[in-house]
Coordinates of C-alpha atoms in Angstrom, one line a residue:
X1 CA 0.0 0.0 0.0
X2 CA 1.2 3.6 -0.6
X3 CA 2.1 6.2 1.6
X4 CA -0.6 8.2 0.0
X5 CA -3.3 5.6 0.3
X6 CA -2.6 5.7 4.5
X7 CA -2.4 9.1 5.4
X8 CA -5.7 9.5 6.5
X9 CA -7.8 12.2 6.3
X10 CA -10.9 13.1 9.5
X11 CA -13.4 12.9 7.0
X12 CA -12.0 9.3 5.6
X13 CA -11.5 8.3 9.5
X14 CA -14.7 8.9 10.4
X15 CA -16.6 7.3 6.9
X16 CA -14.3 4.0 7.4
X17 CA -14.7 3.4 11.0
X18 CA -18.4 4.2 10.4
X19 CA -18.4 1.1 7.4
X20 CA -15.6 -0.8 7.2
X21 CA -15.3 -4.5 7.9
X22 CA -11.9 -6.1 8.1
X23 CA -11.6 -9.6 6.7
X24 CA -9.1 -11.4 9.8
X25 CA -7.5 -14.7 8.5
X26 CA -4.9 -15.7 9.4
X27 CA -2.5 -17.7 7.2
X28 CA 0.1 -18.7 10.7
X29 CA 1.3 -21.9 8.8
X30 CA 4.3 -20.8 7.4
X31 CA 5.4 -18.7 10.5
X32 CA 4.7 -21.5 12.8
X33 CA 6.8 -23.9 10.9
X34 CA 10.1 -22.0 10.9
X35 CA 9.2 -20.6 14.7
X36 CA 12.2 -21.9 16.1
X37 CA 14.4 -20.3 13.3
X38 CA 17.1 -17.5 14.2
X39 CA 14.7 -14.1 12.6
X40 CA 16.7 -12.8 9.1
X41 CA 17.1 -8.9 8.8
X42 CA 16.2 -7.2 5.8
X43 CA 18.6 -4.3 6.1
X44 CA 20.2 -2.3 8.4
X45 CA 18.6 1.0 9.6
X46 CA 20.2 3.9 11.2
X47 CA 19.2 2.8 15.2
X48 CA 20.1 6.4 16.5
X49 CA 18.1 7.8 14.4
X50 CA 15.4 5.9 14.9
X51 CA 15.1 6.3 18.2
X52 CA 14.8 10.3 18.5
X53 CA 11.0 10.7 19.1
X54 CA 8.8 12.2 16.9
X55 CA 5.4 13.5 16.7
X56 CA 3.5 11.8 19.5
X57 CA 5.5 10.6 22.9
X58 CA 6.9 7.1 23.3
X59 CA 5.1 4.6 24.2
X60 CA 8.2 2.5 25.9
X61 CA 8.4 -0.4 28.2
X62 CA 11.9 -1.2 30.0
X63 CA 15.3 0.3 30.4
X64 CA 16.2 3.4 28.5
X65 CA 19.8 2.2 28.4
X66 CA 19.0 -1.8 27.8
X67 CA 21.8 -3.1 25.8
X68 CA 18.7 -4.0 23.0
X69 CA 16.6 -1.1 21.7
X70 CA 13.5 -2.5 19.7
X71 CA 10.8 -0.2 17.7
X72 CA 7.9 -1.8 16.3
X73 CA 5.6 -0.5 13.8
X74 CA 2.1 -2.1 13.9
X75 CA -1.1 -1.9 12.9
X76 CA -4.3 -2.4 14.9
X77 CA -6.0 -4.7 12.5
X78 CA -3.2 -6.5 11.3
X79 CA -3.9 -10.5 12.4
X80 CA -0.1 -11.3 12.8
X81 CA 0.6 -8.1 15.3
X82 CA -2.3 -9.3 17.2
X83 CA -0.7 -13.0 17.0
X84 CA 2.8 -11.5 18.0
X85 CA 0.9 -9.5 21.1
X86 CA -1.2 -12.3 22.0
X87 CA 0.9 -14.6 21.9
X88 CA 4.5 -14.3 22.2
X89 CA 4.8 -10.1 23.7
X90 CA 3.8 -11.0 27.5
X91 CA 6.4 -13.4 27.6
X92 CA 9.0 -11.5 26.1
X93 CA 7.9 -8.6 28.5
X94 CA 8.3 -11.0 31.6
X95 CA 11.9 -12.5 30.3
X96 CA 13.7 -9.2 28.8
X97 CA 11.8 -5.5 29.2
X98 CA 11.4 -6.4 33.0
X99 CA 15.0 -7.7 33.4
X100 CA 16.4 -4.5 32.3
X101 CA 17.5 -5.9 28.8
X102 CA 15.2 -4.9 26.6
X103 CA 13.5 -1.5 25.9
X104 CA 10.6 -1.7 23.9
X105 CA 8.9 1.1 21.9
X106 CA 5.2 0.9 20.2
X107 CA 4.9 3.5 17.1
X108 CA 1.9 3.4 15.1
X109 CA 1.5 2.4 11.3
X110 CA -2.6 1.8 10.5
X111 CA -3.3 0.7 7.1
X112 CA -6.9 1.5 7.2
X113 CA -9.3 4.0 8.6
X114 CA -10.1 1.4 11.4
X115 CA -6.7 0.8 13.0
X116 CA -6.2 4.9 12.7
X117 CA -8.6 5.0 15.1
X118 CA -8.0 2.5 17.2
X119 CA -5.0 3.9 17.6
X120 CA -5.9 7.5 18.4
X121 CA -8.6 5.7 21.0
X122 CA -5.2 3.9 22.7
X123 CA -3.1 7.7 22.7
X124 CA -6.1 9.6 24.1
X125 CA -6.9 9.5 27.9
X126 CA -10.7 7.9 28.4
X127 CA -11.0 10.3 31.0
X128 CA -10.4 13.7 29.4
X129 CA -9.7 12.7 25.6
X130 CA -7.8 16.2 25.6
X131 CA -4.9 15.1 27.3
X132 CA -2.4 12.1 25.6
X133 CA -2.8 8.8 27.3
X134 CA 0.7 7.6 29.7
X135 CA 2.3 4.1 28.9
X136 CA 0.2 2.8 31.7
X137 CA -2.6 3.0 29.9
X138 CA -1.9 2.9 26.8
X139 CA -0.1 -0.7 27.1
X140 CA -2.8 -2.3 28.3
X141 CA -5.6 -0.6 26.1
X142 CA -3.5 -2.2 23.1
X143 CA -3.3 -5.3 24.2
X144 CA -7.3 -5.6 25.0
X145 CA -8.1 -4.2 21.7
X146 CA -5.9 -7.2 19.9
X147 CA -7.0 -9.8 22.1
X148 CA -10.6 -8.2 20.7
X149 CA -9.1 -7.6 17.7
X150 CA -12.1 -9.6 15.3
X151 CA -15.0 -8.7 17.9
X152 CA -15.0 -4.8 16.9
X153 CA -12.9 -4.6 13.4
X154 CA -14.8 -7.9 11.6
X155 CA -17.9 -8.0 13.7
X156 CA -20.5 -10.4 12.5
X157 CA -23.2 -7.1 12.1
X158 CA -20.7 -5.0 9.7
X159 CA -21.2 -2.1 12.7
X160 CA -17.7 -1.3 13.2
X161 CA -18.0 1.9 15.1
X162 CA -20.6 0.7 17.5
X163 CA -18.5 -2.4 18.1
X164 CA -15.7 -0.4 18.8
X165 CA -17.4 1.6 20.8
X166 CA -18.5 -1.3 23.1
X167 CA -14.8 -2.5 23.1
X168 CA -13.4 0.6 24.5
X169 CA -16.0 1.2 27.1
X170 CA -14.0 -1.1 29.3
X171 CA -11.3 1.2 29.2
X172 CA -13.9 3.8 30.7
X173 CA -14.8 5.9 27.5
X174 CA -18.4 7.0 27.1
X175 CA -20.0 7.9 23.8
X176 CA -18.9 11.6 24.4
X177 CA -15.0 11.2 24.9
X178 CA -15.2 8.5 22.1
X179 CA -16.4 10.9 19.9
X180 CA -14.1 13.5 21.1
X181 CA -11.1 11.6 20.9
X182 CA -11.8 10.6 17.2
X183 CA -12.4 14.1 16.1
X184 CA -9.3 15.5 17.5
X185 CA -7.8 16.7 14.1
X186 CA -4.2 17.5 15.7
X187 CA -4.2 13.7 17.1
X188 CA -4.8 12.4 13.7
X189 CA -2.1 14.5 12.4
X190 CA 0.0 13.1 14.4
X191 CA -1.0 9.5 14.0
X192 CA -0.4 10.2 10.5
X193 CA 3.0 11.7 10.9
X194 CA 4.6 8.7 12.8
X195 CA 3.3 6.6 10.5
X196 CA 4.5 8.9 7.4
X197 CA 8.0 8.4 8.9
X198 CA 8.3 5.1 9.3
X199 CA 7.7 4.9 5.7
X200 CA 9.8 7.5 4.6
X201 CA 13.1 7.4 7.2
X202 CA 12.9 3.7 7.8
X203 CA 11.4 1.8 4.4
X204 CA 8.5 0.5 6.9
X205 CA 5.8 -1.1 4.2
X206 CA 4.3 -3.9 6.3
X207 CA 3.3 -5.0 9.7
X208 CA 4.8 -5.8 12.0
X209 CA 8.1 -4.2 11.4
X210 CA 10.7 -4.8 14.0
X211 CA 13.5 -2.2 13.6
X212 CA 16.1 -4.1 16.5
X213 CA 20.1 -2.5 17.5
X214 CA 19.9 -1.2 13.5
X215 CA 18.7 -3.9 11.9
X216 CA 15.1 -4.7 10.4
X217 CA 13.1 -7.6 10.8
X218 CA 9.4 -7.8 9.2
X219 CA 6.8 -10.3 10.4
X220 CA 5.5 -11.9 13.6
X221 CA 7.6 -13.8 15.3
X222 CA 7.2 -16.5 18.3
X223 CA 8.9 -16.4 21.8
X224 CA 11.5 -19.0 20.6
X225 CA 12.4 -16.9 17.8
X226 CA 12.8 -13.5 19.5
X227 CA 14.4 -14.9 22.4
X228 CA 16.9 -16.3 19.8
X229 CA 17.4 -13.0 18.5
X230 CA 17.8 -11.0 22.0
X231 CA 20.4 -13.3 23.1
X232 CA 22.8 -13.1 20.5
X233 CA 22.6 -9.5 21.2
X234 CA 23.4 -10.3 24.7

């Protein structure tokens, strides 16, 4: 998809959240079967770079100074970051970013009008969608929204925005601050900005994209095979 095609516009947010239904499979057969298998970069990225912020704060777990630095760039509704978060992130969390080893950093890069604003519902505070969301809550927001990830971007009904209305209740948005946070023009901007970078300074084009101690690895990838990968950087 084009950089073009993804910058989204309020007016496109708000018509594709209001429409769009997301088709979810999930083709894991060929990940799963090479699981075990050392990760292959595909090129090397300038890490120091990367790392200076941007347009919205960092969302970072761990260690500023961990020996391994990793950025990924996801989408929402992209099935294999929700595999990856489901699946194989808690661990990782648990076994590196909490040892001190590993500092991990979320940055946003929707392909559609429905991960945008999942997205912006993640960075805004439920409570006063004026004010950016911390880590803290951001974190776990994420991580509900992909362990809901078909409920409210493929539900069975085709009401995307209702569903994902429902979904972020929890969080403790009411219709009001939902509505704010998704109209918030400058938020969007932003969104669109991290994800117009990634593109253009990094050579991001899919999801997930693991840029890891200047190198750059695309695709999901299991506990076994991360682990792998963090050690030899050990």
């Amino acid at each position: 998809m084009q950089m073009n095609d993804m910058t989204m516009t309020r007016r496109a947010l708000l018509g594709g959240v209001a429409v769009t239904a997301l088709c979810l499979a999930l083709p894991l057969g060929a990940s799963e079967a090479f699981a075990q298998e050392m990760p292959e970069a595909q090129g090397d990225v300038d890490m120091a770079a990367a790392l200076k912020p941007g347009a919205l704060p960092e969302m970072a777990l761990g260690d500023e100074k961990a020996p391994v630095q990793v950025i990924e760039y996801m989408s929402m509704t992209c099935p294999h970051c929700a595999n990856f978060h489901n699946k194989t992130f808690d661990t990782i969390k648990t076994k590196y970013i909490d040892t001190g080893k590993v500092r991990f950093i979320i940055r946003e890069f929707p392909f559609d009008p429905v991960a945008t604003a999942a997205f912006m519902l993640a960075r805004c505070n439920p409570q006063d969608p004026k004010q950016l969301s911390t880590p803290a809550q951001y974190f776990p927001m994420v991580s509900m929204l992909f362990k809901q990830q078909r409920a409210w971007a493929a539900p069975a009904n085709g009401d995307v925005r209702g569903s994902l209305l429902q979904s972020v209740k929890l969080a403790g948005y009411s219709q009001q601050s939902f509505e704010a946070c998704l109209t918030n023009q400058k938020l969007l901007d932003d969104v669109n900005a991290v994800t117009k970078r990634g593109a253009d300074e990094f050579g991001v084009n899919s999801t997930p994209t693991f840029l890891i101690n200047g190198k750059k690895y695309s695709g999901d990838m299991s506990v076994e095979s991360m682990s792998k990968l963090f050690d030899s950087l050990l």
